Amino acid sequence: MISINSSNCTRCYHCVKVCPSNIFTISSEKSVQIAHEHRCIRCGHCVAACGFNAVVHGDFPKEKVHKIDVEKLPTPEQTLLLIRKRRSNRTFSSKPIPEEFLSQILEAAHRAPTAMNLQLVDFTLITNPEKLNAIVDFTLNTYMPIVKIADFALFKPIFKRCFPKLYKYVTIFRNFERSYREQGKDVGILRGATAVLLIHTSKPSNFGREDSQLAYQNASLMAENLGVSQFYTGFVVRAIRQRSKKLEKILGINGTIHAGMALGMPQFEYPNYIDRKEIKLTRL
């Protein structure tokens, strides 16, 4: 599966240094050798680090290896400006998101790193209005029984005193429920998003949640770059954790949902960015 083209190798040893599984060694003649091929996790670091096509890898033939044009990369200042600009813009319009934008957002998410390069993260993109409404229904149906208990006359004084920060959501969710059931307006769950990207794993994974959050962050920045509004579907994800596998069954998803993003074209864009609180940094 892996070999070294000795005629191309310059003995820079970049492949030796970057391999996380230590499958490359240096012989007594200073040439690069393959010692533990069975350890390979197919991350492609060795191929990406070799500028002379000396590493031949069965999973990465020539058509899968692409030269990076560094002149096209954004400057650090441009990258930081994009990060500063990124906000959760919930003012969606009814205009559909162009398919090429959705494809770029999905590729950005897919290119996020995963633990041990297992790449167990899967995606479900939902644009069907009925399916979007099913997500809203599921979320409200999960929270409203809790809201009613917390607001019950017998428990209300105790809940307000012991959990004041949580109790504020009682009024918020009652407003969500009333607006959705009586007026047909989703003012708090997906807020009129025309698409939702759900990030999940179909196989057991110790790092499924972490891998999914990394994928979300990639997708979030790409959406910002494209001018697509988005926000993290926190209420939906928390509801999923309350009712394990329920939403997956409703949507026909084989696996566990770890993260989600509501998407839509904005009614307007923010013209300013604002400073956050001062960085809390400890240096050791």
Coordinates of C-alpha atoms in Angstrom, one line a residue:
M1 CA 0.0 0.0 0.0
I2 CA 2.9 2.4 0.8
S3 CA 6.3 2.7 -0.8
I4 CA 9.0 5.2 -1.4
N5 CA 10.1 6.2 -4.9
S6 CA 13.8 6.4 -4.2
S7 CA 14.6 8.3 -7.4
N8 CA 12.3 11.2 -6.3
C9 CA 13.2 11.1 -2.6
T10 CA 15.4 14.0 -1.5
R11 CA 15.9 12.6 2.0
C12 CA 14.2 15.6 3.7
Y13 CA 12.5 13.1 6.0
H14 CA 9.3 15.2 6.2
C15 CA 7.3 12.0 5.9
V16 CA 9.2 10.5 8.9
K17 CA 8.5 13.5 11.0
V18 CA 4.8 14.0 10.3
C19 CA 3.6 10.4 10.4
P20 CA 1.5 10.0 13.6
S21 CA 1.8 6.2 13.5
N22 CA 5.6 6.2 13.1
I23 CA 5.5 3.8 10.1
F24 CA 8.6 5.4 8.4
T25 CA 12.2 4.8 9.5
I26 CA 15.6 5.9 8.3
S27 CA 18.0 3.1 7.3
S28 CA 21.7 3.0 8.1
E29 CA 22.2 4.3 4.5
K30 CA 20.0 7.3 5.4
S31 CA 17.2 6.2 3.0
V32 CA 13.5 6.2 4.1
Q33 CA 12.0 2.8 4.7
I34 CA 8.6 1.5 5.5
A35 CA 8.6 -0.4 8.8
H36 CA 5.1 -0.7 10.2
E37 CA 2.7 -0.3 7.3
H38 CA -0.1 -2.0 9.3
R39 CA -0.2 1.0 11.6
C40 CA -1.3 3.4 8.9
I41 CA -4.4 5.4 9.7
R42 CA -4.7 6.7 6.1
C43 CA -4.4 10.4 7.2
G44 CA -2.3 11.3 4.1
H45 CA 0.1 13.4 6.1
C46 CA 3.1 11.7 4.4
V47 CA 1.8 12.4 0.9
A48 CA 0.8 16.0 1.7
A49 CA 4.2 16.7 3.3
C50 CA 6.2 15.4 0.3
G51 CA 6.9 18.0 -2.4
F52 CA 8.6 15.6 -4.8
N53 CA 6.0 12.8 -5.2
A54 CA 8.3 10.3 -3.5
V55 CA 5.7 8.8 -1.2
V56 CA 3.5 6.4 -3.1
H57 CA 0.3 5.6 -1.1
G58 CA -2.5 3.3 -2.4
D59 CA -5.2 5.5 -0.8
F60 CA -3.9 8.7 -2.4
P61 CA -3.2 8.2 -6.1
K62 CA -2.1 11.2 -8.2
E63 CA -5.6 12.4 -9.0
K64 CA -6.2 12.8 -5.2
V65 CA -3.1 14.9 -4.6
H66 CA -3.3 18.6 -5.3
K67 CA -0.6 21.3 -5.1
I68 CA -1.5 24.2 -2.8
D69 CA -1.3 27.6 -4.4
V70 CA -0.2 29.6 -1.3
E71 CA -0.7 32.9 -3.2
K72 CA -4.5 32.2 -3.0
L73 CA -4.5 31.7 0.7
P74 CA -6.1 34.5 2.8
T75 CA -3.8 36.5 5.0
P76 CA -3.9 36.1 8.8
E77 CA -5.6 39.5 8.9
Q78 CA -8.3 38.4 6.4
T79 CA -8.8 35.1 8.3
L80 CA -9.2 36.9 11.6
L81 CA -11.6 39.4 10.1
L82 CA -13.8 36.6 8.9
I83 CA -13.8 35.1 12.4
R84 CA -14.6 38.5 13.9
K85 CA -17.5 39.0 11.4
R86 CA -19.0 35.6 12.1
R87 CA -22.3 35.9 14.1
S88 CA -25.4 33.8 14.6
N89 CA -27.7 35.7 12.2
R90 CA -31.2 34.4 12.7
T91 CA -32.9 36.9 10.3
F92 CA -33.6 34.4 7.5
S93 CA -35.3 35.3 4.3
S94 CA -37.4 32.9 2.3
K95 CA -34.9 32.9 -0.5
P96 CA -33.4 29.4 -1.1
I97 CA -29.7 28.8 -0.5
P98 CA -27.9 28.2 -3.8
E99 CA -26.9 24.5 -4.2
E100 CA -23.3 25.4 -4.8
F101 CA -23.2 27.2 -1.5
L102 CA -24.6 24.1 0.3
S103 CA -22.0 21.9 -1.4
Q104 CA -19.2 24.2 -0.3
I105 CA -20.5 24.3 3.3
L106 CA -20.7 20.5 3.3
E107 CA -17.2 20.0 1.9
A108 CA -15.8 22.4 4.6
A109 CA -17.5 20.4 7.3
H110 CA -16.3 17.1 5.8
R111 CA -12.7 18.3 5.7
A112 CA -12.6 18.9 9.5
P113 CA -10.1 16.6 11.4
T114 CA -11.4 13.5 13.2
A115 CA -9.9 11.5 16.0
M116 CA -7.4 8.9 14.6
N117 CA -8.6 9.9 11.2
L118 CA -11.5 7.5 11.5
Q119 CA -13.8 9.8 9.5
L120 CA -16.9 8.4 11.1
V121 CA -18.8 11.7 10.8
D122 CA -21.9 11.7 8.5
F123 CA -24.2 14.5 7.4
T124 CA -27.9 14.9 6.7
L125 CA -29.0 18.0 4.8
I126 CA -32.7 18.8 5.3
T127 CA -34.5 21.3 3.0
N128 CA -37.9 19.6 3.0
P129 CA -40.3 22.0 4.9
E130 CA -42.2 19.0 6.4
K131 CA -39.0 17.6 7.8
L132 CA -38.0 21.0 9.1
N133 CA -41.3 21.3 10.9
A134 CA -40.8 17.8 12.3
I135 CA -37.6 19.0 14.0
V136 CA -39.5 22.0 15.5
D137 CA -42.3 19.7 16.7
F138 CA -39.8 17.2 18.2
T139 CA -38.0 20.0 20.1
L140 CA -41.1 21.6 21.5
N141 CA -42.7 18.3 22.4
T142 CA -39.5 17.5 24.4
Y143 CA -39.3 20.7 26.3
M144 CA -43.0 21.6 27.0
P145 CA -43.7 18.8 29.5
I146 CA -40.7 20.0 31.5
V147 CA -41.9 23.6 31.2
K148 CA -45.3 22.7 32.5
I149 CA -43.9 20.9 35.5
A150 CA -41.5 23.8 36.3
D151 CA -44.5 26.2 36.0
F152 CA -46.9 24.1 38.1
A153 CA -48.1 26.0 41.1
L154 CA -46.8 23.4 43.6
F155 CA -43.2 23.4 42.1
K156 CA -42.9 26.9 40.7
P157 CA -41.6 28.6 43.9
I158 CA -39.0 25.9 44.4
F159 CA -37.9 25.9 40.8
K160 CA -37.6 29.7 40.6
R161 CA -35.6 29.8 43.8
C162 CA -33.3 26.9 43.1
F163 CA -32.9 27.3 39.4
P164 CA -33.4 31.0 38.5
K165 CA -31.3 30.9 35.4
L166 CA -33.2 27.9 34.0
Y167 CA -36.6 29.2 35.0
K168 CA -36.3 32.1 32.5
Y169 CA -36.7 29.6 29.8
V170 CA -40.2 28.7 31.0
T171 CA -41.6 32.0 29.6
I172 CA -39.4 31.8 26.5
F173 CA -40.6 28.3 25.6
R174 CA -44.2 29.2 26.3
N175 CA -43.8 32.0 23.8
F176 CA -42.2 29.6 21.3
E177 CA -45.1 27.1 21.7
R178 CA -47.8 29.7 21.4
S179 CA -46.3 31.3 18.3
Y180 CA -45.8 28.0 16.6
R181 CA -49.1 26.3 17.5
E182 CA -51.4 29.3 17.2
Q183 CA -49.7 31.4 14.5
G184 CA -47.6 28.9 12.6
K185 CA -44.5 31.0 13.3
D186 CA -41.3 29.3 14.5
V187 CA -39.7 32.2 16.5
G188 CA -37.3 30.2 18.6
I189 CA -36.2 26.7 17.3
L190 CA -35.2 27.0 13.6
R191 CA -36.5 30.5 13.2
G192 CA -37.6 30.0 9.6
A193 CA -34.4 28.4 8.4
T194 CA -34.7 27.0 4.9
A195 CA -32.1 24.2 5.5
V196 CA -30.7 22.3 8.5
L197 CA -27.4 20.4 8.4
L198 CA -27.3 17.6 11.0
I199 CA -23.9 16.1 11.9
H200 CA -24.0 12.5 13.2
T201 CA -22.1 9.3 13.5
S202 CA -23.5 5.9 12.4
K203 CA -21.0 3.8 14.3
P204 CA -20.0 3.9 18.0
S205 CA -17.3 6.6 18.4
N206 CA -15.6 7.8 21.6
F207 CA -15.0 11.1 19.9
G208 CA -18.2 11.4 17.8
R209 CA -19.4 14.6 19.6
E210 CA -16.0 16.3 19.4
D211 CA -15.5 15.4 15.8
S212 CA -19.0 16.7 15.0
Q213 CA -18.2 20.1 16.7
L214 CA -15.1 20.5 14.6
A215 CA -17.1 19.8 11.5
Y216 CA -19.7 22.4 12.6
Q217 CA -17.0 25.0 13.1
N218 CA -15.6 24.5 9.6
A219 CA -19.1 24.7 8.1
S220 CA -19.9 27.8 10.1
L221 CA -16.9 29.8 8.8
M222 CA -17.6 28.7 5.2
A223 CA -21.2 29.8 5.6
E224 CA -20.1 33.2 6.9
N225 CA -17.7 33.5 4.0
L226 CA -20.5 32.8 1.5
G227 CA -22.9 35.2 3.1
V228 CA -25.2 32.4 4.3
S229 CA -26.7 33.0 7.7
Q230 CA -26.5 30.2 10.3
F231 CA -26.7 29.4 13.9
Y232 CA -26.0 26.3 16.1
T233 CA -29.2 24.4 16.8
G234 CA -28.6 24.3 20.6
F235 CA -32.2 23.6 21.6
V236 CA -32.5 20.8 19.1
V237 CA -29.3 19.1 20.2
R238 CA -30.2 19.4 23.9
A239 CA -33.6 17.9 23.1
I240 CA -31.9 15.0 21.3
R241 CA -29.9 14.2 24.4
Q242 CA -33.1 14.2 26.5
R243 CA -34.8 11.8 24.1
S244 CA -32.1 9.6 22.7
K245 CA -32.7 8.3 19.2
K246 CA -36.1 9.8 18.9
L247 CA -35.3 12.5 16.3
E248 CA -33.0 10.1 14.4
K249 CA -36.0 7.7 14.1
I250 CA -38.3 10.5 12.9
L251 CA -35.9 11.6 10.2
G252 CA -34.7 8.1 9.3
I253 CA -31.1 8.7 10.4
N254 CA -29.0 5.7 11.2
G255 CA -26.8 6.9 14.1
T256 CA -26.5 9.5 16.7
I257 CA -26.9 13.3 16.1
H258 CA -24.2 15.3 17.8
A259 CA -24.5 18.8 16.2
G260 CA -26.7 20.8 13.9
M261 CA -26.8 24.0 12.0
A262 CA -29.8 26.1 10.8
L263 CA -29.1 27.8 7.5
G264 CA -30.8 30.4 5.4
M265 CA -30.1 33.5 3.2
P266 CA -30.1 36.6 5.4
Q267 CA -32.6 39.4 5.3
F268 CA -29.6 41.6 6.0
E269 CA -25.9 41.3 7.1
Y270 CA -24.2 42.9 10.1
P271 CA -22.1 45.9 9.0
N272 CA -20.1 45.9 12.2
Y273 CA -18.3 43.5 14.5
I274 CA -18.0 44.1 18.2
D275 CA -15.3 43.3 20.7
R276 CA -15.8 40.4 23.1
K277 CA -14.9 40.4 26.8
E278 CA -11.2 40.4 27.5
I279 CA -9.4 37.1 26.9
K280 CA -9.0 35.1 30.1
L281 CA -5.5 33.7 29.6
T282 CA -3.3 31.7 31.9
R283 CA 0.3 31.1 30.7
L284 CA 2.3 28.4 32.4

